[in-house]
């Protein structure tokens, strides 16, 4: 693994969770990865098939709602005042669609790969275009003045207290924590540098997120030639700078 720093607008970018999030969810385990040199002209068919097979084996004996990884997120959503079967974490939504349709939509090689890893591990995996992020991303409770751009181009304002991924300009890059990402920083064919975040809350989250993060790093290295850097965050080491 190559140690590196990338700067946007002459500012070192960082990722972190607020102290309030760590206080309220001490069981949280985030894995973070930054990568450069991403392109859309590659095939990840073999990787997607391999991870989809792992997900199918798990779903053959349990529904997605019975998996400990998903149950932990449902408890977190309930704690945030959200109905967990109305607002599902990203991995549950993907698993639910995969169980019903037998496959996931193909969007972009990196997104297809990360979605496949997400259903294999039943852990939400978010991917952001770093060129669309101002200075930092902090997972925190919304103040109420943040802006969120939907994929259809509409602007929303998350209510105060909702958990969002916010940057220095007050953009919310994800709403309801792991429920829905923004269209503003979505990966497109022009994307080259990305921030990837995996978060889990279940009992074995520490070992699982570490394996997931290493897996994503290995798969990226096998497909793309750019460098990457990873970290597992903790309350005593909550910030990742790159």
Coordinates of C-alpha atoms in Angstrom, one line a residue:
X1 CA 0.0 0.0 0.0
X2 CA 1.3 3.4 -0.9
X3 CA 1.2 6.3 1.5
X4 CA 0.2 9.5 -0.2
X5 CA -1.6 12.8 0.2
X6 CA -3.8 14.5 -2.4
X7 CA -4.8 18.1 -2.2
X8 CA -7.9 19.8 -3.7
X9 CA -7.9 23.6 -3.8
X10 CA -4.6 23.5 -1.9
X11 CA -6.3 22.0 1.2
X12 CA -5.6 18.5 2.6
X13 CA -8.9 16.6 2.5
X14 CA -10.1 14.8 5.7
X15 CA -12.8 12.4 6.7
X16 CA -14.2 12.0 10.2
X17 CA -17.2 11.4 12.4
X18 CA -18.3 14.1 14.9
X19 CA -17.8 13.5 18.6
X20 CA -21.6 13.3 19.0
X21 CA -21.8 10.4 16.6
X22 CA -19.0 8.5 18.5
X23 CA -20.8 9.3 21.8
X24 CA -24.2 8.0 20.6
X25 CA -22.9 5.0 18.6
X26 CA -19.7 3.8 20.4
X27 CA -20.0 0.4 18.6
X28 CA -19.4 2.1 15.2
X29 CA -16.5 0.8 13.1
X30 CA -15.7 2.9 9.9
X31 CA -13.3 1.8 7.2
X32 CA -12.0 4.5 4.8
X33 CA -10.2 4.2 1.5
X34 CA -9.1 6.9 -1.0
X35 CA -8.0 5.9 -4.5
X36 CA -6.9 7.7 -7.6
X37 CA -6.6 6.7 -11.2
X38 CA -10.2 5.4 -11.5
X39 CA -11.5 5.0 -15.0
X40 CA -14.7 3.6 -16.5
X41 CA -13.1 1.6 -19.3
X42 CA -12.5 -1.6 -17.4
X43 CA -14.5 -4.8 -16.7
X44 CA -15.3 -6.0 -13.2
X45 CA -17.6 -8.8 -14.3
X46 CA -15.6 -11.6 -12.6
X47 CA -15.4 -9.7 -9.3
X48 CA -19.1 -8.8 -9.3
X49 CA -20.0 -12.5 -10.0
X50 CA -17.7 -13.7 -7.2
X51 CA -19.1 -11.4 -4.5
X52 CA -22.7 -11.9 -5.7
X53 CA -22.2 -15.6 -5.2
X54 CA -21.2 -15.0 -1.6
X55 CA -24.3 -12.8 -1.0
X56 CA -26.5 -15.5 -2.6
X57 CA -25.2 -18.1 -0.2
X58 CA -26.0 -16.0 2.8
X59 CA -29.5 -15.2 1.5
X60 CA -30.2 -18.9 0.9
X61 CA -30.4 -19.4 4.6
X62 CA -31.5 -16.0 6.0
X63 CA -33.4 -13.0 4.7
X64 CA -31.5 -9.7 4.6
X65 CA -33.4 -8.5 7.6
X66 CA -32.2 -11.4 9.7
X67 CA -28.5 -10.7 9.1
X68 CA -26.7 -9.3 12.2
X69 CA -25.1 -6.5 10.1
X70 CA -28.5 -5.3 8.9
X71 CA -30.2 -5.8 12.3
X72 CA -27.6 -3.5 13.9
X73 CA -28.4 -0.7 11.3
X74 CA -32.1 -1.2 11.9
X75 CA -31.5 -0.5 15.6
X76 CA -29.4 2.6 14.7
X77 CA -32.2 3.9 12.4
X78 CA -34.7 3.4 15.2
X79 CA -32.5 5.2 17.6
X80 CA -32.4 8.1 15.1
X81 CA -36.2 8.2 15.1
X82 CA -36.5 6.6 11.6
X83 CA -38.7 3.7 10.8
X84 CA -36.2 1.1 9.7
X85 CA -38.4 -0.6 7.2
X86 CA -39.2 2.7 5.5
X87 CA -35.6 4.0 5.5
X88 CA -33.2 1.2 5.0
X89 CA -29.4 1.3 5.1
X90 CA -27.8 1.0 1.6
X91 CA -26.6 -2.6 2.0
X92 CA -30.1 -3.7 3.1
X93 CA -31.7 -2.0 0.0
X94 CA -29.1 -3.6 -2.3
X95 CA -29.6 -7.1 -0.7
X96 CA -33.3 -6.7 -0.9
X97 CA -33.1 -5.9 -4.6
X98 CA -30.6 -8.6 -5.3
X99 CA -32.8 -11.2 -3.5
X100 CA -35.8 -10.2 -5.6
X101 CA -34.1 -9.7 -9.0
X102 CA -31.0 -11.9 -8.8
X103 CA -28.7 -9.1 -9.9
X104 CA -28.0 -5.4 -9.4
X105 CA -28.1 -2.7 -12.0
X106 CA -24.8 -2.0 -13.7
X107 CA -23.8 1.7 -13.3
X108 CA -20.0 2.2 -13.3
X109 CA -17.3 -0.4 -12.8
X110 CA -16.3 1.1 -9.4
X111 CA -19.9 1.4 -8.2
X112 CA -20.7 -2.1 -9.5
X113 CA -17.7 -3.5 -7.6
X114 CA -18.4 -1.7 -4.4
X115 CA -22.1 -2.7 -4.5
X116 CA -21.1 -6.3 -4.9
X117 CA -18.7 -6.1 -2.0
X118 CA -21.5 -4.4 0.0
X119 CA -24.0 -7.2 -0.5
X120 CA -21.3 -9.9 0.2
X121 CA -20.5 -8.3 3.5
X122 CA -24.0 -6.8 4.2
X123 CA -22.3 -3.6 5.1
X124 CA -23.0 -0.2 3.6
X125 CA -20.3 1.1 1.2
X126 CA -20.4 4.7 0.0
X127 CA -18.3 6.0 -2.9
X128 CA -17.8 9.8 -3.4
X129 CA -16.1 11.7 -6.2
X130 CA -13.4 13.7 -4.4
X131 CA -13.4 16.5 -6.9
X132 CA -16.9 17.4 -5.7
X133 CA -16.0 17.6 -2.0
X134 CA -15.0 20.9 -0.3
X135 CA -12.1 20.4 2.2
X136 CA -13.6 17.6 4.3
X137 CA -16.4 15.2 4.9
X138 CA -17.8 14.9 8.4
X139 CA -20.5 12.5 9.5
X140 CA -22.5 14.6 11.9
X141 CA -26.0 15.7 13.0
X142 CA -27.4 18.2 10.5
X143 CA -27.9 21.8 11.6
X144 CA -30.8 22.3 9.2
X145 CA -29.1 24.6 6.7
X146 CA -27.3 21.9 4.6
X147 CA -28.2 21.4 1.0
X148 CA -28.7 18.0 -0.6
X149 CA -28.9 17.4 -4.3
X150 CA -31.0 14.5 -5.5
X151 CA -30.2 12.4 -8.5
X152 CA -33.1 14.0 -10.3
X153 CA -31.6 17.5 -9.7
X154 CA -33.9 18.7 -6.8
X155 CA -32.4 20.4 -3.8
X156 CA -33.4 19.2 -0.3
X157 CA -32.6 20.5 3.2
X158 CA -32.2 17.7 5.8
X159 CA -33.9 18.6 9.0
X160 CA -31.9 19.4 12.1
X161 CA -30.7 16.3 13.9
X162 CA -30.6 14.1 10.8
X163 CA -27.2 12.3 10.3
X164 CA -25.5 13.6 7.2
X165 CA -22.2 13.5 5.4
X166 CA -21.4 17.2 5.3
X167 CA -18.5 19.2 3.7
X168 CA -17.1 22.6 4.3
X169 CA -19.6 24.3 2.1
X170 CA -22.6 22.7 3.9
X171 CA -23.3 20.2 1.2
X172 CA -24.9 17.0 2.5
X173 CA -23.3 14.2 0.4
X174 CA -25.5 11.6 2.1
X175 CA -28.8 11.7 4.0
X176 CA -30.0 9.6 6.9
X177 CA -26.5 8.4 7.4
X178 CA -26.3 5.3 5.2
X179 CA -29.7 5.6 3.5
X180 CA -29.2 7.8 0.5
X181 CA -26.2 9.4 -1.3
X182 CA -26.3 12.7 -3.1
X183 CA -26.2 13.2 -6.9
X184 CA -23.6 16.0 -6.4
X185 CA -20.7 13.7 -5.6
X186 CA -21.8 10.6 -7.4
X187 CA -19.2 8.7 -9.4
X188 CA -19.4 9.3 -13.1
X189 CA -17.4 8.4 -16.2
X190 CA -15.2 11.5 -15.6
X191 CA -14.4 10.6 -12.0
X192 CA -10.7 9.8 -11.2
X193 CA -10.2 10.1 -7.5
X194 CA -12.6 8.7 -4.9
X195 CA -13.4 8.4 -1.2
X196 CA -14.9 5.0 -0.2
X197 CA -16.4 4.6 3.3
X198 CA -17.7 1.4 4.9
X199 CA -19.5 1.5 8.2
X200 CA -20.8 -1.2 10.5
X201 CA -22.3 -1.5 14.0
X202 CA -22.7 -5.3 14.6
X203 CA -20.7 -7.3 17.2
X204 CA -18.0 -8.5 14.8
X205 CA -17.8 -5.2 12.9
X206 CA -14.1 -4.6 13.8
X207 CA -12.9 -7.7 12.0
X208 CA -15.4 -7.5 9.2
X209 CA -14.8 -3.9 8.3
X210 CA -11.0 -4.5 8.3
X211 CA -11.5 -7.4 5.9
X212 CA -13.9 -5.5 3.7
X213 CA -11.6 -2.5 3.5
X214 CA -8.6 -4.7 2.6
X215 CA -10.7 -6.6 0.1
X216 CA -11.7 -3.4 -1.7
X217 CA -8.1 -2.2 -1.7
X218 CA -7.0 -5.5 -3.3
X219 CA -9.7 -5.4 -5.9
X220 CA -8.9 -1.9 -6.9
X221 CA -5.2 -2.7 -7.2
X222 CA -6.1 -5.7 -9.5
X223 CA -8.3 -3.5 -11.8
X224 CA -6.8 0.0 -11.7
X225 CA -3.2 1.1 -11.6
X226 CA -3.6 4.1 -9.3
X227 CA -2.5 4.3 -5.7
X228 CA -4.7 3.9 -2.7
X229 CA -4.6 4.4 1.1
X230 CA -6.8 2.9 3.8
X231 CA -7.6 3.4 7.5
X232 CA -9.9 2.0 10.2
X233 CA -11.1 4.8 12.4
X234 CA -11.7 4.7 16.2
X235 CA -12.8 7.2 18.8
X236 CA -9.2 7.7 19.8
X237 CA -8.1 8.1 16.1
X238 CA -11.2 9.5 14.4
X239 CA -9.7 11.4 11.6
X240 CA -8.3 10.3 8.2
X241 CA -6.3 12.9 6.3
X242 CA -5.3 12.4 2.7

